[in-house]
Short mmCIF file of N, CA and C in Angstrom, two decimals:
data_model
loop_
_atom_site.label_atom_id
_atom_site.label_comp_id
_atom_site.label_asym_id
_atom_site.label_seq_id
_atom_site.Cartn_x
_atom_site.Cartn_y
_atom_site.Cartn_z
N LYS A 1 107.27 36.38 -216.64
CA LYS A 1 106.45 37.36 -217.33
C LYS A 1 104.98 36.96 -217.16
N THR A 2 104.14 37.95 -216.90
CA THR A 2 102.72 37.70 -216.68
C THR A 2 102.00 37.52 -218.02
N ILE A 3 101.16 36.51 -218.08
CA ILE A 3 100.36 36.27 -219.28
C ILE A 3 99.23 37.30 -219.28
N PRO A 4 99.02 38.00 -220.38
CA PRO A 4 97.95 39.00 -220.43
C PRO A 4 96.57 38.36 -220.34
N ARG A 5 95.61 39.14 -219.87
CA ARG A 5 94.25 38.64 -219.77
C ARG A 5 93.72 38.26 -221.15
N SER A 6 93.02 37.18 -221.22
CA SER A 6 92.46 36.74 -222.50
C SER A 6 90.94 36.84 -222.43
N SER A 7 90.34 36.79 -223.59
CA SER A 7 88.87 36.81 -223.63
C SER A 7 88.36 35.38 -223.74
N LEU A 8 87.15 35.18 -223.28
CA LEU A 8 86.52 33.87 -223.33
C LEU A 8 85.48 33.83 -224.43
N ARG A 9 85.34 32.70 -225.06
CA ARG A 9 84.29 32.46 -226.04
C ARG A 9 83.36 31.41 -225.43
N HIS A 10 82.07 31.71 -225.47
CA HIS A 10 81.12 30.83 -224.81
C HIS A 10 79.83 30.78 -225.61
N VAL A 11 79.32 29.59 -225.88
CA VAL A 11 78.01 29.42 -226.50
C VAL A 11 77.07 28.95 -225.40
N ASP A 12 75.97 29.67 -225.25
CA ASP A 12 74.97 29.33 -224.24
C ASP A 12 74.52 27.89 -224.44
N GLN A 13 74.62 27.09 -223.40
CA GLN A 13 74.26 25.67 -223.51
C GLN A 13 72.76 25.48 -223.73
N ASN A 14 71.95 26.50 -223.51
CA ASN A 14 70.50 26.41 -223.71
C ASN A 14 70.05 27.13 -224.99
N ILE A 15 70.97 27.37 -225.90
CA ILE A 15 70.64 28.11 -227.12
C ILE A 15 69.60 27.33 -227.94
N GLU A 16 68.67 28.08 -228.53
CA GLU A 16 67.62 27.47 -229.34
C GLU A 16 67.78 27.93 -230.78
N THR A 17 67.06 27.28 -231.67
CA THR A 17 67.12 27.63 -233.08
C THR A 17 66.38 28.95 -233.33
N ALA A 18 67.04 29.86 -234.03
CA ALA A 18 66.42 31.14 -234.38
C ALA A 18 65.36 30.91 -235.46
N TYR A 19 64.34 31.76 -235.46
CA TYR A 19 63.30 31.63 -236.47
C TYR A 19 62.65 32.98 -236.74
N ALA A 20 61.92 33.05 -237.85
CA ALA A 20 61.18 34.26 -238.20
C ALA A 20 59.84 33.86 -238.79
N HIS A 21 58.81 34.64 -238.46
CA HIS A 21 57.49 34.46 -239.05
C HIS A 21 57.35 35.50 -240.15
N PHE A 22 56.87 35.09 -241.31
CA PHE A 22 56.63 36.00 -242.42
C PHE A 22 55.15 35.99 -242.74
N TYR A 23 54.58 37.15 -243.03
CA TYR A 23 53.17 37.23 -243.38
C TYR A 23 52.99 38.34 -244.40
N SER A 24 51.98 38.17 -245.26
CA SER A 24 51.75 39.16 -246.30
C SER A 24 50.29 39.10 -246.77
N LEU A 25 49.88 40.20 -247.39
CA LEU A 25 48.55 40.33 -247.95
C LEU A 25 48.67 41.21 -249.18
N SER A 26 48.00 40.84 -250.26
CA SER A 26 48.10 41.60 -251.49
C SER A 26 46.71 41.75 -252.11
N LEU A 27 46.39 42.97 -252.53
CA LEU A 27 45.14 43.25 -253.22
C LEU A 27 45.48 43.89 -254.56
N GLN A 28 44.83 43.41 -255.62
CA GLN A 28 45.05 43.96 -256.95
C GLN A 28 43.71 44.30 -257.57
N ARG A 29 43.74 45.38 -258.34
CA ARG A 29 42.51 45.82 -259.01
C ARG A 29 42.86 46.37 -260.38
N GLU A 30 42.16 45.90 -261.40
CA GLU A 30 42.36 46.44 -262.75
C GLU A 30 41.54 47.72 -262.86
N LEU A 31 42.22 48.84 -263.08
CA LEU A 31 41.55 50.13 -263.17
C LEU A 31 41.03 50.40 -264.58
N PHE A 32 41.89 50.16 -265.56
CA PHE A 32 41.56 50.33 -266.97
C PHE A 32 42.11 49.11 -267.69
N ALA A 33 41.86 49.04 -268.98
CA ALA A 33 42.43 47.94 -269.76
C ALA A 33 43.95 48.00 -269.66
N ASN A 34 44.57 46.91 -269.25
CA ASN A 34 46.03 46.77 -269.13
C ASN A 34 46.65 47.63 -268.02
N THR A 35 45.87 48.17 -267.10
CA THR A 35 46.40 48.98 -266.00
C THR A 35 45.90 48.40 -264.68
N VAL A 36 46.87 48.05 -263.81
CA VAL A 36 46.55 47.39 -262.54
C VAL A 36 47.15 48.19 -261.38
N ALA A 37 46.35 48.38 -260.33
CA ALA A 37 46.82 49.01 -259.09
C ALA A 37 46.93 47.93 -258.03
N THR A 38 47.97 48.01 -257.18
CA THR A 38 48.16 47.03 -256.12
C THR A 38 48.41 47.71 -254.78
N VAL A 39 47.96 47.05 -253.73
CA VAL A 39 48.28 47.42 -252.35
C VAL A 39 48.76 46.14 -251.69
N GLU A 40 49.97 46.18 -251.12
CA GLU A 40 50.56 44.98 -250.53
C GLU A 40 51.10 45.28 -249.14
N TYR A 41 50.89 44.35 -248.24
CA TYR A 41 51.48 44.45 -246.90
C TYR A 41 52.42 43.26 -246.71
N THR A 42 53.59 43.52 -246.14
CA THR A 42 54.54 42.47 -245.82
C THR A 42 55.05 42.69 -244.41
N GLY A 43 55.12 41.63 -243.64
CA GLY A 43 55.63 41.74 -242.28
C GLY A 43 56.53 40.56 -241.93
N SER A 44 57.36 40.77 -240.93
CA SER A 44 58.26 39.74 -240.46
C SER A 44 58.51 39.93 -238.97
N SER A 45 58.51 38.83 -238.24
CA SER A 45 58.81 38.85 -236.81
C SER A 45 59.92 37.84 -236.54
N GLY A 46 61.12 38.32 -236.27
CA GLY A 46 62.25 37.45 -235.97
C GLY A 46 62.33 37.21 -234.48
N ARG A 47 62.45 35.97 -234.07
CA ARG A 47 62.49 35.63 -232.65
C ARG A 47 63.66 34.69 -232.36
N LYS A 48 64.18 34.80 -231.17
CA LYS A 48 65.31 33.97 -230.71
C LYS A 48 66.48 34.05 -231.68
N GLN A 49 66.72 35.25 -232.22
CA GLN A 49 67.82 35.43 -233.16
C GLN A 49 69.14 35.40 -232.42
N TYR A 50 70.17 34.99 -233.11
CA TYR A 50 71.48 34.82 -232.49
C TYR A 50 72.09 36.17 -232.13
N ASP A 51 72.73 36.22 -230.99
CA ASP A 51 73.30 37.47 -230.51
C ASP A 51 74.66 37.23 -229.88
N LEU A 52 75.27 38.31 -229.46
CA LEU A 52 76.57 38.29 -228.81
C LEU A 52 76.49 39.26 -227.63
N ALA A 53 76.87 38.81 -226.46
CA ALA A 53 76.82 39.67 -225.28
C ALA A 53 78.11 39.51 -224.49
N ASP A 54 78.52 40.60 -223.83
CA ASP A 54 79.72 40.59 -222.99
C ASP A 54 79.35 41.08 -221.60
N PRO A 55 79.08 40.18 -220.66
CA PRO A 55 78.74 40.60 -219.30
C PRO A 55 79.95 41.06 -218.49
N ASN A 56 81.15 40.98 -219.05
CA ASN A 56 82.37 41.36 -218.33
C ASN A 56 82.97 42.65 -218.90
N LYS A 57 82.12 43.58 -219.31
CA LYS A 57 82.60 44.82 -219.90
C LYS A 57 83.26 45.71 -218.85
N ILE A 58 84.10 46.58 -219.35
CA ILE A 58 84.72 47.58 -218.48
C ILE A 58 83.62 48.43 -217.85
N GLY A 59 83.67 48.59 -216.55
CA GLY A 59 82.69 49.40 -215.82
C GLY A 59 81.53 48.60 -215.27
N ALA A 60 81.35 47.35 -215.71
CA ALA A 60 80.21 46.55 -215.26
C ALA A 60 80.29 46.22 -213.77
N ALA A 61 81.49 46.09 -213.20
CA ALA A 61 81.62 45.81 -211.76
C ALA A 61 81.04 46.95 -210.94
N PHE A 62 81.30 48.15 -211.35
CA PHE A 62 80.81 49.32 -210.62
C PHE A 62 79.29 49.49 -210.80
N VAL A 63 78.82 49.33 -212.02
CA VAL A 63 77.40 49.54 -212.32
C VAL A 63 76.51 48.47 -211.69
N TYR A 64 76.89 47.19 -211.80
CA TYR A 64 76.00 46.12 -211.37
C TYR A 64 76.30 45.59 -209.97
N GLN A 65 77.54 45.70 -209.52
CA GLN A 65 77.89 45.16 -208.21
C GLN A 65 78.23 46.25 -207.21
N GLY A 66 78.39 47.47 -207.68
CA GLY A 66 78.72 48.58 -206.77
C GLY A 66 80.12 48.49 -206.19
N ILE A 67 81.01 47.78 -206.87
CA ILE A 67 82.39 47.65 -206.38
C ILE A 67 83.36 48.15 -207.44
N GLY A 68 84.54 48.49 -207.03
CA GLY A 68 85.58 48.90 -207.97
C GLY A 68 85.32 50.28 -208.55
N GLY A 69 86.03 50.55 -209.63
CA GLY A 69 85.91 51.85 -210.29
C GLY A 69 85.25 51.73 -211.64
N GLU A 70 85.24 52.83 -212.36
CA GLU A 70 84.55 52.88 -213.63
C GLU A 70 85.24 52.09 -214.73
N PHE A 71 86.49 51.67 -214.51
CA PHE A 71 87.22 50.90 -215.51
C PHE A 71 87.44 49.45 -215.09
N ASP A 72 86.79 49.01 -214.02
CA ASP A 72 86.96 47.64 -213.53
C ASP A 72 85.94 46.69 -214.14
N ARG A 73 86.38 45.44 -214.29
CA ARG A 73 85.50 44.38 -214.80
C ARG A 73 85.04 43.52 -213.63
N PRO A 74 83.87 42.88 -213.74
CA PRO A 74 83.42 41.99 -212.67
C PRO A 74 84.40 40.85 -212.39
N ASN A 75 84.97 40.27 -213.44
CA ASN A 75 85.96 39.21 -213.29
C ASN A 75 87.26 39.74 -213.88
N THR A 76 88.20 40.07 -213.04
CA THR A 76 89.44 40.70 -213.48
C THR A 76 90.42 39.72 -214.13
N GLN A 77 90.14 38.43 -214.04
CA GLN A 77 91.03 37.43 -214.63
C GLN A 77 90.95 37.44 -216.17
N TYR A 78 89.81 37.86 -216.71
CA TYR A 78 89.59 37.83 -218.15
C TYR A 78 89.24 39.22 -218.66
N SER A 79 89.41 39.41 -219.98
CA SER A 79 88.99 40.69 -220.56
C SER A 79 87.50 40.58 -220.91
N ALA A 80 87.15 40.05 -222.07
CA ALA A 80 85.74 39.98 -222.47
C ALA A 80 85.22 38.55 -222.38
N TYR A 81 83.93 38.43 -222.12
CA TYR A 81 83.21 37.15 -222.24
C TYR A 81 82.34 37.30 -223.47
N ASN A 82 82.69 36.67 -224.54
CA ASN A 82 81.87 36.73 -225.75
C ASN A 82 80.90 35.56 -225.72
N THR A 83 79.71 35.83 -225.21
CA THR A 83 78.70 34.80 -225.04
C THR A 83 77.72 34.83 -226.20
N ARG A 84 77.60 33.71 -226.90
CA ARG A 84 76.63 33.60 -227.99
C ARG A 84 75.34 33.03 -227.43
N GLY A 85 74.25 33.71 -227.75
CA GLY A 85 72.94 33.26 -227.28
C GLY A 85 71.90 33.54 -228.34
N ASN A 86 70.65 33.62 -227.89
CA ASN A 86 69.59 33.94 -228.85
C ASN A 86 68.53 34.84 -228.21
N ARG A 87 68.98 36.00 -227.77
CA ARG A 87 68.05 36.98 -227.21
C ARG A 87 67.74 38.10 -228.20
N GLY A 88 68.13 37.93 -229.46
CA GLY A 88 67.85 38.93 -230.48
C GLY A 88 66.43 38.82 -230.98
N ARG A 89 65.87 39.97 -231.39
CA ARG A 89 64.54 39.96 -231.99
C ARG A 89 64.44 41.09 -233.00
N SER A 90 63.54 40.93 -233.97
CA SER A 90 63.36 41.94 -234.99
C SER A 90 61.89 42.00 -235.39
N GLN A 91 61.52 43.13 -235.98
CA GLN A 91 60.15 43.34 -236.44
C GLN A 91 60.19 44.21 -237.70
N TYR A 92 59.45 43.83 -238.72
CA TYR A 92 59.39 44.60 -239.97
C TYR A 92 57.94 44.71 -240.41
N HIS A 93 57.55 45.91 -240.82
CA HIS A 93 56.23 46.15 -241.41
C HIS A 93 56.44 47.01 -242.65
N GLY A 94 55.80 46.65 -243.75
CA GLY A 94 55.92 47.44 -244.97
C GLY A 94 54.64 47.41 -245.78
N VAL A 95 54.26 48.57 -246.33
CA VAL A 95 53.09 48.69 -247.20
C VAL A 95 53.57 49.25 -248.53
N SER A 96 53.20 48.58 -249.62
CA SER A 96 53.59 49.02 -250.96
C SER A 96 52.35 49.36 -251.77
N LEU A 97 52.44 50.47 -252.48
CA LEU A 97 51.39 50.89 -253.41
C LEU A 97 51.98 50.85 -254.81
N GLY A 98 51.29 50.21 -255.74
CA GLY A 98 51.86 50.08 -257.08
C GLY A 98 50.86 50.37 -258.17
N LEU A 99 51.39 50.81 -259.29
CA LEU A 99 50.58 51.06 -260.47
C LEU A 99 51.39 50.54 -261.66
N GLU A 100 50.76 49.69 -262.47
CA GLU A 100 51.45 49.10 -263.61
C GLU A 100 50.55 49.13 -264.83
N SER A 101 51.08 49.65 -265.92
CA SER A 101 50.36 49.68 -267.18
C SER A 101 51.18 48.92 -268.21
N ARG A 102 50.61 47.84 -268.73
CA ARG A 102 51.36 46.99 -269.65
C ARG A 102 51.36 47.54 -271.08
N ARG A 103 50.39 48.38 -271.38
CA ARG A 103 50.37 48.96 -272.72
C ARG A 103 49.52 50.23 -272.66
N ILE A 104 50.13 51.35 -272.97
CA ILE A 104 49.41 52.62 -272.98
C ILE A 104 49.03 52.92 -274.42
N GLY A 105 47.77 52.76 -274.71
CA GLY A 105 47.28 52.99 -276.08
C GLY A 105 48.04 52.14 -277.08
N ASN A 106 48.39 52.74 -278.19
CA ASN A 106 49.18 52.05 -279.22
C ASN A 106 50.58 52.65 -279.30
N THR A 107 51.07 53.16 -278.17
CA THR A 107 52.38 53.84 -278.16
C THR A 107 53.54 52.88 -278.00
N GLY A 108 53.28 51.65 -277.56
CA GLY A 108 54.36 50.71 -277.29
C GLY A 108 55.05 50.98 -275.95
N LEU A 109 54.41 51.79 -275.12
CA LEU A 109 54.99 52.19 -273.83
C LEU A 109 54.40 51.37 -272.68
N GLN A 110 55.27 50.89 -271.80
CA GLN A 110 54.87 50.19 -270.57
C GLN A 110 55.47 50.94 -269.40
N LEU A 111 54.68 51.17 -268.35
CA LEU A 111 55.17 51.90 -267.18
C LEU A 111 54.83 51.14 -265.91
N THR A 112 55.70 51.29 -264.93
CA THR A 112 55.44 50.73 -263.60
C THR A 112 55.97 51.70 -262.56
N ALA A 113 55.21 51.85 -261.48
CA ALA A 113 55.62 52.71 -260.37
C ALA A 113 55.23 52.01 -259.07
N ARG A 114 56.11 52.12 -258.09
CA ARG A 114 55.85 51.48 -256.80
C ARG A 114 56.44 52.33 -255.68
N TYR A 115 55.64 52.53 -254.64
CA TYR A 115 56.09 53.26 -253.46
C TYR A 115 55.93 52.35 -252.25
N THR A 116 56.97 52.29 -251.40
CA THR A 116 56.92 51.46 -250.19
C THR A 116 57.20 52.31 -248.97
N LEU A 117 56.35 52.19 -247.98
CA LEU A 117 56.55 52.80 -246.67
C LEU A 117 56.78 51.64 -245.70
N ALA A 118 57.92 51.63 -245.02
CA ALA A 118 58.27 50.49 -244.18
C ALA A 118 59.03 50.94 -242.94
N GLN A 119 59.09 50.05 -241.96
CA GLN A 119 59.90 50.29 -240.77
C GLN A 119 60.45 48.95 -240.28
N ALA A 120 61.75 48.95 -239.98
CA ALA A 120 62.41 47.75 -239.47
C ALA A 120 63.02 48.10 -238.10
N LYS A 121 62.72 47.28 -237.11
CA LYS A 121 63.27 47.48 -235.76
C LYS A 121 63.92 46.19 -235.28
N ASP A 122 64.93 46.32 -234.46
CA ASP A 122 65.56 45.15 -233.85
C ASP A 122 66.38 45.60 -232.65
N ASN A 123 66.92 44.62 -231.94
CA ASN A 123 67.82 44.97 -230.83
C ASN A 123 69.27 44.64 -231.14
N LEU A 124 69.53 44.04 -232.29
CA LEU A 124 70.90 43.75 -232.71
C LEU A 124 70.88 43.47 -234.20
N SER A 125 71.22 44.50 -235.03
CA SER A 125 71.13 44.35 -236.48
C SER A 125 72.15 43.36 -237.02
N SER A 126 73.27 43.21 -236.33
CA SER A 126 74.32 42.31 -236.77
C SER A 126 74.96 41.67 -235.54
N THR A 127 75.03 40.37 -235.52
CA THR A 127 75.57 39.66 -234.36
C THR A 127 76.98 40.13 -234.01
N PHE A 128 77.81 40.35 -235.02
CA PHE A 128 79.20 40.72 -234.76
C PHE A 128 79.47 42.20 -234.98
N SER A 129 78.41 43.01 -235.09
CA SER A 129 78.51 44.47 -235.17
C SER A 129 79.43 44.95 -236.28
N GLU A 130 79.37 44.29 -237.45
CA GLU A 130 80.24 44.71 -238.54
C GLU A 130 79.60 45.77 -239.42
N GLY A 131 78.39 46.21 -239.10
CA GLY A 131 77.70 47.22 -239.91
C GLY A 131 78.24 48.62 -239.68
N GLY A 132 77.64 49.57 -240.39
CA GLY A 132 78.09 50.96 -240.35
C GLY A 132 77.73 51.71 -239.08
N ASN A 133 76.69 51.26 -238.34
CA ASN A 133 76.25 51.98 -237.14
C ASN A 133 76.67 51.31 -235.84
N SER A 134 77.68 50.49 -235.86
CA SER A 134 78.04 49.71 -234.68
C SER A 134 78.69 50.55 -233.59
N ASN A 135 79.19 51.73 -233.92
CA ASN A 135 79.84 52.60 -232.93
C ASN A 135 80.94 51.88 -232.16
N PHE A 136 81.65 50.99 -232.84
CA PHE A 136 82.74 50.22 -232.23
C PHE A 136 82.26 49.41 -231.03
N GLN A 137 81.00 49.01 -231.06
CA GLN A 137 80.37 48.29 -229.96
C GLN A 137 80.11 46.87 -230.42
N LEU A 138 80.69 45.89 -229.76
CA LEU A 138 80.45 44.49 -230.10
C LEU A 138 79.29 43.98 -229.26
N GLY A 139 78.22 43.58 -229.92
CA GLY A 139 77.06 43.08 -229.20
C GLY A 139 76.22 44.20 -228.61
N TYR A 140 75.56 43.89 -227.50
CA TYR A 140 74.66 44.84 -226.84
C TYR A 140 75.41 45.90 -226.05
N LEU A 141 74.75 47.04 -225.85
CA LEU A 141 75.30 48.05 -224.95
C LEU A 141 75.30 47.53 -223.52
N ASP A 142 74.24 46.80 -223.17
CA ASP A 142 74.10 46.24 -221.83
C ASP A 142 73.77 44.76 -221.95
N ALA A 143 74.69 43.90 -221.60
CA ALA A 143 74.51 42.45 -221.75
C ALA A 143 73.36 41.91 -220.91
N PHE A 144 72.96 42.64 -219.87
CA PHE A 144 71.90 42.17 -218.98
C PHE A 144 70.54 42.72 -219.38
N ASP A 145 70.49 43.66 -220.33
CA ASP A 145 69.23 44.24 -220.78
C ASP A 145 69.26 44.46 -222.29
N PRO A 146 69.04 43.39 -223.10
CA PRO A 146 69.09 43.53 -224.55
C PRO A 146 68.03 44.48 -225.11
N GLU A 147 66.94 44.67 -224.39
CA GLU A 147 65.89 45.56 -224.87
C GLU A 147 66.31 47.02 -224.88
N LEU A 148 67.39 47.35 -224.18
CA LEU A 148 67.92 48.71 -224.21
C LEU A 148 68.34 49.09 -225.63
N ASP A 149 68.73 48.11 -226.43
CA ASP A 149 69.18 48.34 -227.80
C ASP A 149 68.05 48.28 -228.83
N TYR A 150 66.82 48.00 -228.41
CA TYR A 150 65.72 47.86 -229.36
C TYR A 150 65.36 49.22 -229.96
N GLY A 151 65.39 49.29 -231.28
CA GLY A 151 65.04 50.52 -231.99
C GLY A 151 65.18 50.31 -233.48
N ASN A 152 65.28 51.38 -234.21
CA ASN A 152 65.39 51.29 -235.67
C ASN A 152 66.62 50.47 -236.06
N ALA A 153 66.41 49.55 -236.99
CA ALA A 153 67.49 48.67 -237.44
C ALA A 153 68.45 49.43 -238.35
N GLU A 154 69.67 48.92 -238.48
CA GLU A 154 70.65 49.52 -239.39
C GLU A 154 70.16 49.51 -240.83
N TYR A 155 69.36 48.53 -241.18
CA TYR A 155 68.88 48.38 -242.55
C TYR A 155 67.48 49.00 -242.74
N ASP A 156 67.03 49.83 -241.81
CA ASP A 156 65.73 50.47 -241.89
C ASP A 156 65.71 51.52 -243.00
N VAL A 157 64.82 51.35 -243.96
CA VAL A 157 64.62 52.32 -245.04
C VAL A 157 63.13 52.62 -245.05
N ARG A 158 62.76 53.84 -244.68
CA ARG A 158 61.34 54.18 -244.53
C ARG A 158 60.61 54.35 -245.86
N HIS A 159 61.20 55.09 -246.76
CA HIS A 159 60.52 55.42 -248.01
C HIS A 159 61.33 54.95 -249.21
N ARG A 160 60.66 54.23 -250.11
CA ARG A 160 61.29 53.79 -251.35
C ARG A 160 60.33 54.05 -252.50
N PHE A 161 60.84 54.63 -253.56
CA PHE A 161 60.03 54.84 -254.74
C PHE A 161 60.78 54.30 -255.95
N VAL A 162 60.10 53.51 -256.75
CA VAL A 162 60.70 52.92 -257.95
C VAL A 162 59.79 53.24 -259.13
N PHE A 163 60.41 53.68 -260.21
CA PHE A 163 59.67 54.00 -261.42
C PHE A 163 60.45 53.42 -262.60
N GLY A 164 59.75 52.78 -263.50
CA GLY A 164 60.43 52.22 -264.65
C GLY A 164 59.52 52.18 -265.86
N GLY A 165 60.13 52.11 -267.01
CA GLY A 165 59.36 52.05 -268.24
C GLY A 165 60.09 51.32 -269.34
N ILE A 166 59.32 50.83 -270.27
CA ILE A 166 59.85 50.17 -271.46
C ILE A 166 59.11 50.76 -272.65
N TRP A 167 59.87 51.13 -273.64
CA TRP A 167 59.27 51.65 -274.87
C TRP A 167 59.69 50.78 -276.03
N GLU A 168 58.73 50.16 -276.63
CA GLU A 168 58.98 49.32 -277.79
C GLU A 168 58.96 50.22 -279.02
N LEU A 169 60.12 50.41 -279.63
CA LEU A 169 60.24 51.31 -280.76
C LEU A 169 59.50 50.75 -281.97
N PRO A 170 58.75 51.61 -282.62
CA PRO A 170 58.05 51.12 -283.83
C PRO A 170 59.04 50.88 -284.96
N LEU A 171 58.96 49.75 -285.58
CA LEU A 171 59.84 49.40 -286.71
C LEU A 171 59.05 49.51 -288.00
N PHE A 172 59.68 50.06 -289.01
CA PHE A 172 59.00 50.27 -290.30
C PHE A 172 59.00 49.03 -291.13
#
């Protein structure tokens, strides 16, 4: 009986430590007594993030080598090559506008409001593609061109608004 093709697991021998740079700036201004307005910027640049690539995908022999058919693999002895590396990258930018009043007159009311406009981009939101937008795709669409996958991240939320209040009830 023939042993079925198996997949290979491989960690790139030149893998480096993943890292991210974080940066922020915050400005605050008191508008009235007990009322403060804020403008904040937050950013992040992830580099050399861990990834997963399969250079032995179905159809890769035809696309990259010009041989075989659309369902052939470059190496027919194995199914997938699950190669762990660090070609992932991400970028986040966010601006928040806030207004906070700790005491409005003598009402016992405190209010806070915050709006954030942000964008998150990456080329691989999850190393093992377990998120909601993975489209049953493990790793990159193209193992030889990770930048093909660069775009809005799975966790990208453009607009966020938060409003809250506390009312201290007057006691007799």
